[in-house]
Coordinates of C-alpha atoms in Angstrom, one line a residue:
X1120 CA 105.2 77.4 80.0
X1121 CA 105.7 80.4 77.9
X1122 CA 109.4 79.9 78.2
X1123 CA 109.3 76.6 76.9
X1124 CA 107.2 77.6 73.8
X1125 CA 109.6 80.3 73.2
X1126 CA 112.7 78.0 73.3
X1127 CA 110.8 75.3 71.1
X1128 CA 110.2 78.0 68.5
X1129 CA 113.7 79.6 68.6
X1130 CA 114.9 76.0 67.9
X1131 CA 112.6 75.6 65.0
X1132 CA 113.6 79.0 63.4
X1133 CA 117.1 78.0 63.8
X1134 CA 116.8 75.1 61.9
X1135 CA 114.8 76.6 59.2
X1136 CA 116.8 79.5 58.6
X1137 CA 120.0 77.2 58.3
X1138 CA 122.3 79.7 56.3
X1139 CA 120.0 82.7 56.2
X1140 CA 121.3 86.3 56.3
X1141 CA 121.9 87.7 59.7
X1142 CA 119.5 90.5 59.6
X1143 CA 116.8 88.5 58.7
X1144 CA 117.7 86.0 61.6
X1145 CA 117.6 88.9 64.1
X1146 CA 114.4 90.1 62.7
X1147 CA 112.9 87.0 63.5
X1148 CA 114.3 86.5 66.9
X1149 CA 112.9 90.0 67.7
X1150 CA 109.3 88.9 66.6
X1151 CA 109.7 85.6 68.4
X1152 CA 110.8 87.3 72.0
X1153 CA 107.9 89.8 71.5
X1154 CA 105.4 87.3 70.9
X1155 CA 107.1 85.4 74.2
X1156 CA 106.5 88.3 76.4
X1157 CA 102.9 88.7 75.2
X1158 CA 102.2 85.0 76.0
X1159 CA 101.6 85.4 79.9
X1160 CA 99.3 88.3 79.4
X1161 CA 97.2 86.4 77.0
X1162 CA 97.0 83.7 79.7
X1163 CA 95.4 86.1 82.2
X1164 CA 93.1 87.8 79.6
X1165 CA 91.9 84.2 78.6
X1166 CA 88.7 83.5 80.7
X1167 CA 89.7 79.8 80.5
X1168 CA 93.1 80.5 81.9
X1169 CA 94.4 78.5 85.1
X1170 CA 97.3 77.9 87.2
X1171 CA 99.7 75.0 86.7
X1172 CA 99.3 71.6 88.2
X1173 CA 100.0 70.7 91.8
X1174 CA 102.8 68.6 90.6
X1175 CA 104.1 71.7 88.9
X1176 CA 103.7 73.8 91.8
X1177 CA 105.6 71.5 94.2
X1178 CA 108.9 71.8 91.8
X1179 CA 108.4 75.7 92.5
X1180 CA 108.8 75.7 96.5
X1181 CA 111.9 74.9 97.8
X1182 CA 113.3 74.6 101.5
X1183 CA 116.5 75.4 103.1
X1184 CA 118.5 72.5 101.5
X1185 CA 117.1 72.7 98.4
X1186 CA 117.9 76.5 97.9
X1187 CA 121.5 76.0 99.4
X1188 CA 122.0 72.9 96.8
X1189 CA 120.4 74.8 93.8
X1190 CA 121.7 78.5 94.1
X1191 CA 125.4 78.9 95.0
X1192 CA 126.6 81.9 97.1
X1193 CA 126.4 85.1 95.4
X1194 CA 123.4 84.5 93.0
X1195 CA 120.5 86.7 94.1
X1196 CA 118.1 84.0 94.9
X1197 CA 120.6 82.8 97.6
X1198 CA 121.2 86.5 98.6
X1199 CA 117.6 87.2 99.0
X1200 CA 116.9 84.1 100.8
X1201 CA 119.7 84.7 103.4
X1202 CA 118.9 88.1 103.8
X1203 CA 115.1 87.0 104.8
X1204 CA 116.6 84.3 107.2
X1205 CA 119.0 86.9 108.7
X1206 CA 116.0 89.0 109.6
X1207 CA 114.0 86.1 111.3
X1208 CA 116.8 85.0 113.1
X1209 CA 118.3 88.5 114.1
X1210 CA 121.7 87.3 112.6
X1211 CA 123.3 90.8 112.1
X1212 CA 125.2 92.5 114.7
X1213 CA 123.0 94.4 117.2
X1214 CA 119.8 93.0 115.7
X1215 CA 116.5 92.8 117.6
X1216 CA 114.3 90.1 118.0
X1217 CA 111.9 89.9 115.1
X1218 CA 108.5 90.3 116.5
X1219 CA 107.0 87.4 114.6
X1220 CA 108.8 84.7 116.8
X1221 CA 106.6 81.9 115.1
X1222 CA 108.1 82.4 111.6
X1223 CA 111.6 82.0 113.4
X1224 CA 110.1 78.6 114.9
X1225 CA 109.1 77.9 111.5
X1226 CA 112.5 78.4 109.7
X1227 CA 114.1 76.5 112.5
X1228 CA 111.8 73.6 112.2
X1229 CA 112.3 73.5 108.3
X1230 CA 108.7 74.4 107.7
X1231 CA 109.1 77.4 105.8
X1232 CA 109.0 77.1 101.8
X1233 CA 110.6 79.7 99.4
X1234 CA 109.9 80.6 95.7
X1235 CA 111.5 83.1 93.4
X1236 CA 110.1 85.5 90.9
X1237 CA 111.0 86.3 87.5
X1238 CA 111.2 90.2 88.1
X1239 CA 110.7 92.8 90.9
X1240 CA 107.4 93.4 89.7
X1241 CA 104.8 90.7 91.1
X1242 CA 102.0 91.8 89.0
X1243 CA 103.6 90.6 85.8
X1244 CA 101.4 88.0 84.3
X1245 CA 104.3 85.6 84.3
X1246 CA 105.1 86.2 87.7
X1247 CA 101.2 85.8 88.6
X1248 CA 101.1 82.7 87.0
X1249 CA 104.2 81.3 88.6
X1250 CA 102.7 82.1 92.1
X1251 CA 99.4 80.8 91.3
X1252 CA 101.1 77.3 90.4
X1253 CA 103.3 77.5 93.4
X1254 CA 100.5 78.1 95.5
X1255 CA 98.7 75.0 94.5
X1256 CA 101.8 72.8 95.1
X1257 CA 102.4 74.6 98.6
X1258 CA 98.8 74.1 99.7
X1259 CA 99.1 70.4 98.8
X1260 CA 102.0 69.8 101.3
X1261 CA 101.4 72.6 103.9
X1262 CA 99.5 71.0 106.6
X1263 CA 101.9 68.0 106.5
X1264 CA 104.8 70.5 106.8
X1265 CA 103.9 71.8 110.2
X1266 CA 102.1 74.2 112.3
X1267 CA 104.5 77.1 111.6
X1268 CA 104.6 76.8 108.1
X1269 CA 104.4 79.5 105.4
X1270 CA 105.6 80.3 101.9
X1271 CA 108.0 83.2 101.4
X1272 CA 107.9 84.8 97.6
X1273 CA 111.1 86.4 96.9
X1274 CA 111.7 88.9 94.1
X1275 CA 115.0 89.8 92.5
X1276 CA 116.5 93.0 93.8
X1277 CA 116.5 96.4 92.2
X1278 CA 119.6 98.9 91.7
X1279 CA 117.0 101.6 92.8
X1280 CA 114.2 100.8 95.1
X1281 CA 110.8 101.8 94.0
X1282 CA 108.8 104.2 96.2
X1283 CA 106.6 102.4 98.9
X1284 CA 103.3 103.6 97.0
X1285 CA 104.7 101.9 93.9
X1286 CA 105.1 98.6 95.9
X1287 CA 101.8 98.8 97.3
X1288 CA 100.2 99.5 93.9
X1289 CA 101.6 96.3 92.2
X1290 CA 101.1 94.1 95.2
X1291 CA 97.3 94.7 94.9
X1292 CA 97.4 94.3 91.3
X1293 CA 99.3 91.1 91.8
X1294 CA 96.7 90.0 94.4
X1295 CA 93.7 90.6 92.0
X1296 CA 95.3 89.1 89.0
X1297 CA 96.2 86.1 91.1
X1298 CA 92.6 85.9 92.3
X1299 CA 91.6 85.6 88.4
X1300 CA 93.8 82.3 88.4
X1301 CA 92.2 80.8 91.4
X1302 CA 90.9 77.3 90.2
X1303 CA 88.3 77.4 92.9
X1304 CA 85.3 79.7 93.5
X1305 CA 85.7 82.4 96.0
X1306 CA 84.4 80.8 99.6
X1307 CA 80.8 81.7 100.3
X1308 CA 81.6 82.2 104.0
X1309 CA 84.1 85.5 103.1
X1310 CA 82.6 88.7 102.0
X1311 CA 83.9 89.8 98.6
X1312 CA 84.1 93.4 99.8
X1313 CA 87.5 94.0 100.9
X1314 CA 86.3 96.8 103.4
X1315 CA 84.3 94.3 105.3
X1316 CA 85.8 93.2 108.8
X1317 CA 85.1 89.6 107.6
X1318 CA 87.0 89.9 104.6
X1319 CA 90.5 88.2 104.1
X1320 CA 92.4 86.6 101.1
X1321 CA 91.6 83.1 99.9
X1322 CA 93.1 80.7 97.3
X1323 CA 91.7 77.2 96.2
X1324 CA 89.0 78.1 98.8
X1325 CA 91.5 78.1 101.6
X1326 CA 91.6 81.5 103.8
X1327 CA 94.9 83.0 104.2
X1328 CA 96.9 86.1 105.3
X1329 CA 99.7 87.6 103.3
X1330 CA 102.1 90.6 104.2
X1331 CA 104.4 92.5 102.2
X1332 CA 108.1 93.5 103.0
X1333 CA 109.8 95.9 100.9
X1334 CA 113.2 97.8 100.5
X1335 CA 111.2 101.2 100.6
X1336 CA 110.1 100.4 104.1
X1337 CA 112.4 102.4 106.5
X1338 CA 110.5 103.1 109.9
X1339 CA 108.6 100.2 110.0
X1340 CA 111.4 97.7 110.0
X1341 CA 109.1 94.7 110.4
X1342 CA 108.3 95.1 106.8
X1343 CA 111.5 96.0 105.9
X1344 CA 113.5 93.5 103.3
X1345 CA 116.4 94.2 100.8
X1346 CA 114.3 92.3 98.3
X1347 CA 110.6 92.6 98.0
X1348 CA 109.2 89.6 99.9
X1349 CA 105.4 88.4 100.1
X1350 CA 104.7 86.4 102.9
X1351 CA 101.8 83.9 102.4
X1352 CA 100.2 82.2 105.5
X1353 CA 97.2 79.6 105.5
X1354 CA 94.8 81.1 108.4
X1355 CA 94.5 77.5 109.9
X1356 CA 97.8 77.9 111.6
X1357 CA 96.5 80.9 113.6
X1358 CA 93.5 78.9 114.3
X1359 CA 95.6 76.2 115.6
X1360 CA 98.3 78.4 117.5
X1361 CA 95.6 80.5 119.3
X1362 CA 92.9 78.1 119.9
X1363 CA 91.7 79.9 123.0
X1364 CA 91.1 83.5 123.5
X1365 CA 93.6 83.4 126.4
X1366 CA 96.4 82.0 124.0
X1367 CA 95.4 84.5 121.4
X1368 CA 95.7 87.5 123.7
X1369 CA 98.9 86.4 125.3
X1370 CA 100.5 86.0 121.9
X1371 CA 99.3 89.2 120.6
X1372 CA 100.6 91.0 123.5
X1373 CA 104.2 89.5 123.4
X1374 CA 104.3 90.3 119.6
X1375 CA 103.1 93.6 120.0
X1376 CA 105.7 94.4 122.7
X1377 CA 108.4 93.2 120.4
X1378 CA 107.0 95.5 117.7
X1379 CA 107.3 98.5 119.8
X1380 CA 111.0 97.8 120.2
X1381 CA 111.7 96.9 116.7
X1382 CA 109.9 99.6 114.8
X1383 CA 110.8 103.3 114.4
X1384 CA 106.9 104.1 114.3
X1385 CA 104.3 103.2 116.6
X1386 CA 102.2 100.1 116.0
X1387 CA 99.8 100.7 113.4
X1388 CA 96.2 101.0 114.6
X1389 CA 95.0 98.6 111.7
X1390 CA 96.9 95.7 113.5
X1391 CA 93.5 94.4 115.0
X1392 CA 92.1 91.1 115.5
X1393 CA 90.3 89.5 112.6
X1394 CA 86.6 90.6 112.7
X1395 CA 87.0 93.5 114.8
X1396 CA 84.1 96.0 114.1
X1397 CA 85.3 98.7 111.8
X1398 CA 88.4 96.8 110.8
X1399 CA 89.7 95.3 107.5
X1400 CA 92.3 92.9 107.0
X1401 CA 92.8 94.2 103.7
X1402 CA 94.6 97.3 105.5
X1403 CA 97.2 94.9 107.0
X1404 CA 98.4 93.4 104.0
X1405 CA 100.5 96.4 103.2
X1406 CA 101.2 98.7 106.1
X1407 CA 103.0 102.2 105.1
X1408 CA 105.9 103.9 107.1
X1409 CA 103.3 106.1 108.8
X1410 CA 100.2 105.3 110.6
X1411 CA 97.9 105.9 107.8
X1412 CA 95.6 103.4 106.7
X1413 CA 96.4 101.6 103.2
X1414 CA 93.3 100.1 102.2
X1415 CA 92.9 97.7 98.9
X1416 CA 92.3 100.1 96.1
X1417 CA 89.6 97.7 94.7
X1418 CA 86.4 97.3 96.3
X1419 CA 86.5 93.7 95.4
X1420 CA 89.4 91.4 94.0
X1421 CA 86.6 90.0 91.4
X1422 CA 87.2 90.7 87.7

């Protein structure tokens, strides 16, 4: 919305100035674009701020055919999408099977949606508002999409990758700001304490899991991607796939065996089943390259 406001104001300025001097025109442009960059921050600081509509959100989420039609080869969006897919499907020469086999199944069944950020920092207010709107659209269609569905949030590439801890910091700031735009109250069944073994992330009242893949992950290859990617999965997909303890344990063993072969670091001790005493799902969102716990830096995501 901020972009549309800015472009409308730019049109008005051009019409009003007519033959005004170039220096005056350039000065007004500077003021205009300064206002444009401030608009998203005002959206988040406004206690009545909210995500865009479901209809707006559905326009932001794209499947394979839509991406290949909208973004030609060579665009950063197409490259970021293809890199993620090559990881899932082990397309590169010598590539090993990606441990999250269910994500690969989801892509082959055309059940994965993608969206693209404005910048490489997901915590920027314009990106937060974009994702909040996209999530509304995605959650409206997710159950009809299939049992291996997910939403992959892809950021533009950087010439020089950030340090791993910087990606971690901006991710949690993104999650906190995203919570502020949630149109529904936090579920009463989920503790707000991010250190609780019963905590999980939620949006629109729907529990979910998010994991982060970044260019700075080197040893933990399961979390490496050339572009920053945040993978959002509603937790009902796990409940359906692992409907019994036997199914859950069998799937967990298979995935963990693949992780051992895929990563250059042992499996993180924080990768436990939800609700395991002493655990916290928050520590699984952003795993580090070493087996050092990476908790949420905020006791709660509430403002």
